[in-house]
């Protein structure tokens, strides 16, 4: 059994949660992780530059939604660092109301893991439900207005 703060292992619940978060990465992040699992380090997300982030287990007693939000926060940390190292805007996922200023935050609302604006609290998607494209934005680039 894995303890708090120990490397994550891919049990069925964790695998389903990770797949939901990776759906969001594929939908809106210009950088893709390489996944590696080993006995000693657990599951690690690797960026194109070779850096990596090990995923950890949330505290015991958390709900499945809290577990999913925790995993989304960890993957978000990886994505921001990976985007920065690639010279892209280090904001993921982008807040639709405040483009290129801050990312959405993972949290739990009414028992569901969601992506919400940290300024307004507006919920934009459930974790695993982001849509869009993964066009990279360069640092300092502004979104076009139509």
CSV table of N, CA and C in Angstrom, one decimal:
chain,number,residue,atom,x,y,z
A,1,UNK,N,0.8,-1.2,0.0
A,1,UNK,CA,0.0,0.0,0.0
A,1,UNK,C,0.9,1.3,0.0
A,2,UNK,N,0.5,2.2,-0.8
A,2,UNK,CA,1.3,3.4,-0.9
A,2,UNK,C,0.8,4.4,0.2
A,3,UNK,N,1.8,5.1,0.8
A,3,UNK,CA,1.5,6.1,1.8
A,3,UNK,C,1.6,7.5,1.3
A,4,UNK,N,1.0,8.5,2.0
A,4,UNK,CA,1.0,9.9,1.6
A,4,UNK,C,2.4,10.3,1.3
A,5,UNK,N,2.5,11.1,0.2
A,5,UNK,CA,3.8,11.6,-0.2
A,5,UNK,C,4.7,10.6,-0.9
A,6,UNK,N,4.3,9.4,-1.0
A,6,UNK,CA,5.0,8.4,-1.7
A,6,UNK,C,4.7,8.4,-3.2
A,7,UNK,N,5.6,7.9,-4.0
A,7,UNK,CA,5.3,7.9,-5.4
A,7,UNK,C,4.0,7.2,-5.8
A,8,UNK,N,3.3,7.8,-6.7
A,8,UNK,CA,2.0,7.2,-7.1
A,8,UNK,C,2.2,5.9,-7.9
A,9,UNK,N,1.4,4.9,-7.7
A,9,UNK,CA,1.4,3.7,-8.5
A,9,UNK,C,0.1,3.7,-9.3
A,10,UNK,N,0.1,3.0,-10.4
A,10,UNK,CA,-1.1,3.0,-11.3
A,10,UNK,C,-2.1,2.0,-11.0
A,11,UNK,N,-2.9,2.2,-9.9
A,11,UNK,CA,-4.0,1.3,-9.7
A,11,UNK,C,-5.2,1.7,-10.6
A,12,UNK,N,-6.3,1.0,-10.6
A,12,UNK,CA,-7.3,1.3,-11.6
A,12,UNK,C,-7.9,2.7,-11.4
A,13,UNK,N,-8.2,3.1,-10.2
A,13,UNK,CA,-8.7,4.4,-9.9
A,13,UNK,C,-7.8,5.5,-10.4
A,14,UNK,N,-6.5,5.3,-10.0
A,14,UNK,CA,-5.5,6.3,-10.4
A,14,UNK,C,-5.4,6.4,-11.9
A,15,UNK,N,-5.4,5.3,-12.6
A,15,UNK,CA,-5.3,5.2,-14.1
A,15,UNK,C,-6.4,6.0,-14.7
A,16,UNK,N,-7.7,5.8,-14.2
A,16,UNK,CA,-8.8,6.5,-14.8
A,16,UNK,C,-8.7,8.0,-14.5
A,17,UNK,N,-8.2,8.4,-13.4
A,17,UNK,CA,-8.1,9.8,-13.1
A,17,UNK,C,-7.0,10.4,-14.0
A,18,UNK,N,-5.9,9.7,-14.1
A,18,UNK,CA,-4.8,10.2,-15.0
A,18,UNK,C,-5.3,10.3,-16.4
A,19,UNK,N,-6.0,9.4,-16.9
A,19,UNK,CA,-6.6,9.5,-18.3
A,19,UNK,C,-7.4,10.7,-18.5
A,20,UNK,N,-8.3,11.0,-17.5
A,20,UNK,CA,-9.1,12.2,-17.5
A,20,UNK,C,-8.2,13.5,-17.6
A,21,UNK,N,-7.2,13.6,-16.8
A,21,UNK,CA,-6.3,14.8,-16.8
A,21,UNK,C,-5.6,14.8,-18.1
A,22,UNK,N,-5.1,13.7,-18.6
A,22,UNK,CA,-4.3,13.7,-19.9
A,22,UNK,C,-5.2,14.0,-21.1
A,23,UNK,N,-6.5,13.7,-21.0
A,23,UNK,CA,-7.4,14.2,-22.0
A,23,UNK,C,-7.3,15.7,-22.1
A,24,UNK,N,-7.3,16.4,-20.9
A,24,UNK,CA,-7.3,17.9,-20.9
A,24,UNK,C,-5.9,18.4,-21.4
A,25,UNK,N,-4.9,17.7,-21.1
A,25,UNK,CA,-3.5,18.0,-21.7
A,25,UNK,C,-3.6,18.0,-23.2
A,26,UNK,N,-4.1,16.9,-23.7
A,26,UNK,CA,-4.2,16.7,-25.2
A,26,UNK,C,-5.1,17.8,-25.8
A,27,UNK,N,-6.1,18.2,-25.1
A,27,UNK,CA,-7.1,19.1,-25.6
A,27,UNK,C,-6.5,20.6,-25.7
A,28,UNK,N,-5.7,20.9,-24.7
A,28,UNK,CA,-5.3,22.4,-24.6
A,28,UNK,C,-3.9,22.7,-24.3
A,29,UNK,N,-3.0,21.7,-24.3
A,29,UNK,CA,-1.6,22.0,-23.9
A,29,UNK,C,-0.7,21.6,-25.1
A,30,UNK,N,0.2,22.5,-25.4
A,30,UNK,CA,1.1,22.3,-26.6
A,30,UNK,C,2.2,21.3,-26.3
A,31,UNK,N,2.4,20.9,-25.1
A,31,UNK,CA,3.5,20.0,-24.7
A,31,UNK,C,2.8,18.7,-24.2
A,32,UNK,N,3.4,17.6,-24.7
A,32,UNK,CA,2.9,16.2,-24.3
A,32,UNK,C,3.8,15.5,-23.4
A,33,UNK,N,3.3,14.9,-22.3
A,33,UNK,CA,4.2,14.2,-21.4
A,33,UNK,C,4.5,12.8,-21.9
A,34,UNK,N,5.7,12.4,-21.5
A,34,UNK,CA,6.0,10.9,-21.7
A,34,UNK,C,5.9,10.4,-20.3
A,35,UNK,N,5.2,9.3,-20.2
A,35,UNK,CA,5.0,8.6,-18.9
A,35,UNK,C,5.9,7.5,-18.7
A,36,UNK,N,6.5,7.4,-17.5
A,36,UNK,CA,7.3,6.3,-17.1
A,36,UNK,C,7.0,5.8,-15.7
A,37,UNK,N,6.8,4.6,-15.5
A,37,UNK,CA,6.6,4.0,-14.2
A,37,UNK,C,7.7,3.0,-13.8
A,38,UNK,N,8.2,3.2,-12.6
A,38,UNK,CA,9.2,2.2,-12.2
A,38,UNK,C,8.9,1.9,-10.7
A,39,UNK,N,9.5,0.8,-10.2
A,39,UNK,CA,9.3,0.4,-8.9
A,39,UNK,C,9.7,1.4,-7.8
A,40,UNK,N,10.8,2.0,-8.0
A,40,UNK,CA,11.3,2.9,-7.0
A,40,UNK,C,10.7,4.3,-7.0
A,41,UNK,N,10.5,4.9,-8.2
A,41,UNK,CA,10.1,6.3,-8.4
A,41,UNK,C,8.6,6.4,-8.6
A,42,UNK,N,7.9,5.4,-8.9
A,42,UNK,CA,6.5,5.5,-9.2
A,42,UNK,C,6.2,6.0,-10.6
A,43,UNK,N,5.2,6.8,-10.8
A,43,UNK,CA,4.8,7.3,-12.1
A,43,UNK,C,5.4,8.7,-12.3
A,44,UNK,N,6.1,8.9,-13.4
A,44,UNK,CA,6.8,10.2,-13.6
A,44,UNK,C,6.4,10.7,-15.0
A,45,UNK,N,6.0,12.0,-15.0
A,45,UNK,CA,5.8,12.7,-16.3
A,45,UNK,C,7.1,13.4,-16.7
A,46,UNK,N,7.5,13.1,-18.0
A,46,UNK,CA,8.7,13.7,-18.5
A,46,UNK,C,8.3,14.7,-19.6
A,47,UNK,N,9.0,15.8,-19.6
A,47,UNK,CA,8.9,16.8,-20.6
A,47,UNK,C,9.9,16.6,-21.8
A,48,UNK,N,9.7,17.3,-22.9
A,48,UNK,CA,10.6,17.1,-24.0
A,48,UNK,C,12.0,17.5,-23.7
A,49,UNK,N,12.3,18.4,-22.7
A,49,UNK,CA,13.6,18.7,-22.3
A,49,UNK,C,14.3,17.7,-21.4
A,50,UNK,N,13.5,16.6,-21.1
A,50,UNK,CA,14.1,15.6,-20.2
A,50,UNK,C,13.8,15.7,-18.7
A,51,UNK,N,13.2,16.9,-18.3
A,51,UNK,CA,12.9,17.1,-16.9
A,51,UNK,C,11.6,16.2,-16.6
A,52,UNK,N,11.4,16.0,-15.3
A,52,UNK,CA,10.3,15.1,-15.0
A,52,UNK,C,9.7,15.5,-13.6
A,53,UNK,N,8.5,15.1,-13.4
A,53,UNK,CA,7.8,15.3,-12.2
A,53,UNK,C,7.1,14.0,-11.7
A,54,UNK,N,7.5,13.6,-10.5
A,54,UNK,CA,6.8,12.4,-10.0
A,54,UNK,C,5.5,12.7,-9.4
A,55,UNK,N,4.5,11.9,-9.7
A,55,UNK,CA,3.2,12.1,-9.1
A,55,UNK,C,3.1,11.4,-7.8
A,56,UNK,N,2.4,12.1,-6.8
A,56,UNK,CA,2.2,11.6,-5.5
A,56,UNK,C,0.8,11.3,-5.2
A,57,UNK,N,0.6,10.5,-4.1
A,57,UNK,CA,-0.7,10.1,-3.7
A,57,UNK,C,-1.3,11.1,-2.7
A,58,UNK,N,-2.6,11.5,-2.9
A,58,UNK,CA,-3.2,12.4,-2.0
A,58,UNK,C,-3.4,11.8,-0.6
A,59,UNK,N,-3.7,12.6,0.4
A,59,UNK,CA,-3.9,12.0,1.7
A,59,UNK,C,-5.1,11.0,1.8
A,60,UNK,N,-5.1,10.1,2.7
A,60,UNK,CA,-6.2,9.2,2.8
A,60,UNK,C,-7.5,9.9,3.2
A,61,UNK,N,-8.6,9.3,2.8
A,61,UNK,CA,-9.9,9.8,3.2
A,61,UNK,C,-10.4,10.8,2.2
A,62,UNK,N,-9.7,11.1,1.1
A,62,UNK,CA,-10.2,12.1,0.2
A,62,UNK,C,-11.2,11.4,-0.8
A,63,UNK,N,-12.1,12.2,-1.3
A,63,UNK,CA,-13.1,11.6,-2.2
A,63,UNK,C,-12.5,11.4,-3.6
A,64,UNK,N,-13.1,10.6,-4.4
A,64,UNK,CA,-12.6,10.5,-5.8
A,64,UNK,C,-12.5,11.8,-6.5
A,65,UNK,N,-13.4,12.8,-6.3
A,65,UNK,CA,-13.3,14.1,-6.9
A,65,UNK,C,-12.1,14.9,-6.4
A,66,UNK,N,-11.8,14.8,-5.1
A,66,UNK,CA,-10.6,15.4,-4.5
A,66,UNK,C,-9.3,14.8,-5.0
A,67,UNK,N,-9.4,13.5,-5.2
A,67,UNK,CA,-8.2,12.8,-5.7
A,67,UNK,C,-7.9,13.2,-7.2
A,68,UNK,N,-9.0,13.4,-8.0
A,68,UNK,CA,-8.8,13.8,-9.3
A,68,UNK,C,-8.3,15.2,-9.4
A,69,UNK,N,-8.9,16.1,-8.6
A,69,UNK,CA,-8.4,17.5,-8.5
A,69,UNK,C,-6.9,17.6,-8.1
A,70,UNK,N,-6.5,16.8,-7.1
A,70,UNK,CA,-5.2,16.8,-6.7
A,70,UNK,C,-4.2,16.3,-7.8
A,71,UNK,N,-4.6,15.3,-8.6
A,71,UNK,CA,-3.8,14.8,-9.7
A,71,UNK,C,-3.8,15.9,-10.8
A,72,UNK,N,-4.9,16.6,-11.0
A,72,UNK,CA,-4.9,17.7,-12.0
A,72,UNK,C,-4.0,18.8,-11.6
A,73,UNK,N,-3.9,19.1,-10.4
A,73,UNK,CA,-3.0,20.2,-9.9
A,73,UNK,C,-1.5,19.7,-10.1
A,74,UNK,N,-1.2,18.5,-9.9
A,74,UNK,CA,0.2,18.0,-10.1
A,74,UNK,C,0.5,18.0,-11.6
A,75,UNK,N,-0.4,17.6,-12.5
A,75,UNK,CA,-0.1,17.6,-13.9
A,75,UNK,C,0.0,19.1,-14.4
A,76,UNK,N,-0.8,20.0,-13.8
A,76,UNK,CA,-0.8,21.4,-14.2
A,76,UNK,C,0.6,21.9,-13.8
A,77,UNK,N,1.1,21.6,-12.7
A,77,UNK,CA,2.5,22.0,-12.3
A,77,UNK,C,3.5,21.6,-13.4
A,78,UNK,N,3.4,20.3,-13.8
A,78,UNK,CA,4.3,19.8,-14.8
A,78,UNK,C,4.1,20.6,-16.1
A,79,UNK,N,2.9,20.8,-16.5
A,79,UNK,CA,2.6,21.5,-17.8
A,79,UNK,C,3.2,22.9,-17.8
A,80,UNK,N,3.0,23.6,-16.7
A,80,UNK,CA,3.5,25.0,-16.7
A,80,UNK,C,5.0,25.0,-16.9
A,81,UNK,N,5.7,24.1,-16.2
A,81,UNK,CA,7.2,24.1,-16.3
A,81,UNK,C,7.6,23.6,-17.7
A,82,UNK,N,6.9,22.6,-18.3
A,82,UNK,CA,7.2,22.1,-19.6
A,82,UNK,C,7.0,23.2,-20.7
A,83,UNK,N,5.9,24.0,-20.5
A,83,UNK,CA,5.6,25.0,-21.5
A,83,UNK,C,6.7,26.1,-21.4
A,84,UNK,N,7.0,26.5,-20.2
A,84,UNK,CA,8.0,27.5,-20.0
A,84,UNK,C,9.4,27.1,-20.7
A,85,UNK,N,9.7,25.8,-20.5
A,85,UNK,CA,11.0,25.4,-21.0
A,85,UNK,C,11.0,25.3,-22.6
A,86,UNK,N,9.8,25.3,-23.1
A,86,UNK,CA,9.6,25.3,-24.6
A,86,UNK,C,9.5,26.7,-25.2
A,87,UNK,N,9.5,27.7,-24.3
A,87,UNK,CA,9.3,29.1,-24.8
A,87,UNK,C,7.9,29.5,-25.0
A,88,UNK,N,6.9,28.6,-24.6
A,88,UNK,CA,5.5,28.9,-24.8
A,88,UNK,C,4.9,29.6,-23.6
A,89,UNK,N,3.8,30.2,-23.7
A,89,UNK,CA,3.1,30.8,-22.6
A,89,UNK,C,2.9,29.8,-21.5
A,90,UNK,N,3.4,30.1,-20.3
A,90,UNK,CA,3.4,29.1,-19.2
A,90,UNK,C,2.0,29.2,-18.4
A,91,UNK,N,1.0,29.2,-19.2
A,91,UNK,CA,-0.4,29.2,-18.6
A,91,UNK,C,-1.2,28.1,-19.1
A,92,UNK,N,-1.5,27.1,-18.3
A,92,UNK,CA,-2.4,26.0,-18.7
A,92,UNK,C,-3.2,25.5,-17.5
A,93,UNK,N,-4.4,25.2,-17.7
A,93,UNK,CA,-5.2,25.5,-18.9
A,93,UNK,C,-5.6,27.0,-18.9
A,94,UNK,N,-5.7,27.6,-20.1
A,94,UNK,CA,-6.0,29.0,-20.2
A,94,UNK,C,-7.4,29.3,-19.6
A,95,UNK,N,-7.5,30.4,-18.9
A,95,UNK,CA,-8.8,30.9,-18.4
A,95,UNK,C,-9.4,31.7,-19.6
A,96,UNK,N,-10.6,31.2,-20.0
A,96,UNK,CA,-11.3,31.9,-21.2
A,96,UNK,C,-11.6,33.3,-20.9
A,97,UNK,N,-11.9,33.7,-19.6
A,97,UNK,CA,-12.2,35.1,-19.3
A,97,UNK,C,-11.0,36.0,-19.1
A,98,UNK,N,-9.8,35.4,-18.9
A,98,UNK,CA,-8.6,36.2,-18.7
A,98,UNK,C,-7.4,35.5,-19.4
A,99,UNK,N,-7.4,35.5,-20.8
A,99,UNK,CA,-6.4,34.9,-21.6
A,99,UNK,C,-5.0,35.3,-21.2
A,100,UNK,N,-4.1,34.4,-21.1
A,100,UNK,CA,-2.7,34.7,-20.9
A,100,UNK,C,-2.4,35.4,-19.6
A,101,UNK,N,-3.3,35.5,-18.7
A,101,UNK,CA,-3.0,36.1,-17.4
A,101,UNK,C,-2.9,35.1,-16.3
A,102,UNK,N,-3.7,34.1,-16.3
A,102,UNK,CA,-3.6,33.1,-15.2
A,102,UNK,C,-4.3,31.8,-15.8
A,103,UNK,N,-3.9,30.7,-15.2
A,103,UNK,CA,-4.6,29.4,-15.6
A,103,UNK,C,-5.8,29.2,-14.8
A,104,UNK,N,-6.6,28.3,-15.3
A,104,UNK,CA,-7.7,27.8,-14.5
A,104,UNK,C,-7.1,27.0,-13.3
A,105,UNK,N,-7.9,26.9,-12.2
A,105,UNK,CA,-7.5,26.1,-11.1
A,105,UNK,C,-8.4,24.9,-10.9
A,106,UNK,N,-7.7,23.7,-10.6
A,106,UNK,CA,-8.5,22.5,-10.3
A,106,UNK,C,-9.1,22.6,-8.9
A,107,UNK,N,-10.3,22.2,-8.7
A,107,UNK,CA,-10.9,22.2,-7.4
A,107,UNK,C,-12.1,21.3,-7.5
A,108,UNK,N,-12.9,21.3,-6.4
A,108,UNK,CA,-14.1,20.4,-6.3
A,108,UNK,C,-15.3,21.3,-6.0
A,109,UNK,N,-16.3,21.2,-6.9
A,109,UNK,CA,-17.5,21.9,-6.7
A,109,UNK,C,-18.7,20.9,-6.8
A,110,UNK,N,-19.5,20.9,-5.7
A,110,UNK,CA,-20.6,20.0,-5.6
A,110,UNK,C,-20.2,18.6,-6.0
A,111,UNK,N,-19.1,18.1,-5.4
A,111,UNK,CA,-18.7,16.7,-5.6
A,111,UNK,C,-18.1,16.4,-6.9
A,112,UNK,N,-17.8,17.4,-7.7
A,112,UNK,CA,-17.2,17.1,-9.0
A,112,UNK,C,-15.9,17.9,-9.2
A,113,UNK,N,-14.8,17.2,-9.7
A,113,UNK,CA,-13.5,17.9,-9.9
A,113,UNK,C,-13.7,18.8,-11.2
A,114,UNK,N,-13.4,20.1,-11.0
A,114,UNK,CA,-13.6,21.0,-12.1
A,114,UNK,C,-12.4,21.9,-12.3
A,115,UNK,N,-12.4,22.6,-13.5
A,115,UNK,CA,-11.4,23.7,-13.7
A,115,UNK,C,-12.2,25.0,-13.6
A,116,UNK,N,-11.8,25.9,-12.8
A,116,UNK,CA,-12.5,27.1,-12.5
A,116,UNK,C,-11.5,28.3,-12.5
A,117,UNK,N,-12.0,29.5,-12.8
A,117,UNK,CA,-11.3,30.7,-12.8
A,117,UNK,C,-11.0,31.1,-11.3
A,118,UNK,N,-9.7,31.3,-11.0
A,118,UNK,CA,-9.4,31.7,-9.6
A,118,UNK,C,-9.8,33.1,-9.2
A,119,UNK,N,-10.1,33.9,-10.2
A,119,UNK,CA,-10.6,35.3,-9.9
A,119,UNK,C,-12.1,35.3,-9.6
A,120,UNK,N,-12.8,34.8,-10.5
A,120,UNK,CA,-14.3,34.9,-10.5
A,120,UNK,C,-15.0,33.7,-9.8
A,121,UNK,N,-14.2,32.5,-9.9
A,121,UNK,CA,-14.8,31.3,-9.4
A,121,UNK,C,-15.7,30.6,-10.4
A,122,UNK,N,-15.8,31.2,-11.6
A,122,UNK,CA,-16.6,30.6,-12.7
A,122,UNK,C,-16.0,29.2,-13.1
A,123,UNK,N,-16.9,28.2,-13.2
A,123,UNK,CA,-16.5,26.9,-13.6
A,123,UNK,C,-16.6,26.8,-15.1
A,124,UNK,N,-15.5,26.3,-15.7
A,124,UNK,CA,-15.5,26.2,-17.2
A,124,UNK,C,-15.6,24.8,-17.7
A,125,UNK,N,-15.2,23.8,-16.9
A,125,UNK,CA,-15.3,22.4,-17.4
A,125,UNK,C,-15.0,21.5,-16.2
A,126,UNK,N,-15.5,20.3,-16.3
A,126,UNK,CA,-15.1,19.3,-15.3
A,126,UNK,C,-13.7,18.8,-15.7
A,127,UNK,N,-12.9,18.4,-14.8
A,127,UNK,CA,-11.6,17.8,-15.1
A,127,UNK,C,-11.8,16.6,-16.0
A,128,UNK,N,-11.1,16.6,-17.1
A,128,UNK,CA,-11.4,15.5,-18.1
A,128,UNK,C,-12.3,16.0,-19.2
A,129,UNK,N,-12.8,17.2,-19.1
A,129,UNK,CA,-13.8,17.7,-20.1
A,129,UNK,C,-13.4,18.9,-20.8
A,130,UNK,N,-12.1,19.3,-20.8
A,130,UNK,CA,-11.7,20.5,-21.6
A,130,UNK,C,-11.8,20.1,-23.1
A,131,UNK,N,-12.1,21.2,-23.8
A,131,UNK,CA,-12.1,21.0,-25.3
A,131,UNK,C,-11.3,22.1,-25.9
A,132,UNK,N,-10.9,22.0,-27.1
A,132,UNK,CA,-10.2,23.1,-27.8
A,132,UNK,C,-9.0,22.5,-28.5
A,133,UNK,N,-8.1,23.4,-28.8
A,133,UNK,CA,-6.9,23.0,-29.5
A,133,UNK,C,-5.7,23.2,-28.7
A,134,UNK,N,-4.6,22.8,-29.2
A,134,UNK,CA,-3.3,22.9,-28.4
A,134,UNK,C,-2.3,23.7,-29.1
A,135,UNK,N,-2.8,24.8,-29.8
A,135,UNK,CA,-1.9,25.7,-30.5
A,135,UNK,C,-1.0,26.4,-29.4
A,136,UNK,N,0.3,26.3,-29.6
A,136,UNK,CA,1.2,26.9,-28.6
A,136,UNK,C,1.1,28.4,-28.7
A,137,UNK,N,1.2,29.1,-27.6
A,137,UNK,CA,1.2,30.5,-27.5
A,137,UNK,C,2.6,30.9,-27.0
A,138,UNK,N,3.3,31.8,-27.7
A,138,UNK,CA,4.6,32.2,-27.3
A,138,UNK,C,4.4,33.2,-26.1
A,139,UNK,N,5.4,33.2,-25.2
A,139,UNK,CA,5.4,34.2,-24.1
A,139,UNK,C,5.2,35.6,-24.7
A,140,UNK,N,4.3,36.4,-24.1
A,140,UNK,CA,4.1,37.7,-24.6
A,140,UNK,C,3.1,37.9,-25.7
A,141,UNK,N,2.7,36.8,-26.3
A,141,UNK,CA,1.7,36.8,-27.4
A,141,UNK,C,0.3,37.1,-26.8
A,142,UNK,N,-0.4,37.9,-27.6
A,142,UNK,CA,-1.8,38.2,-27.1
A,142,UNK,C,-2.8,37.4,-28.0
A,143,UNK,N,-3.9,37.1,-27.4
A,143,UNK,CA,-4.9,36.4,-28.1
A,143,UNK,C,-5.6,37.4,-29.1
A,144,UNK,N,-5.9,36.9,-30.3
A,144,UNK,CA,-6.6,37.8,-31.3
A,144,UNK,C,-8.0,38.0,-30.9
A,145,UNK,N,-8.5,39.2,-31.2
A,145,UNK,CA,-10.0,39.4,-31.0
A,145,UNK,C,-10.6,39.3,-32.3
A,146,UNK,N,-11.8,38.8,-32.3
A,146,UNK,CA,-12.5,38.6,-33.6
A,146,UNK,C,-13.6,39.7,-33.8
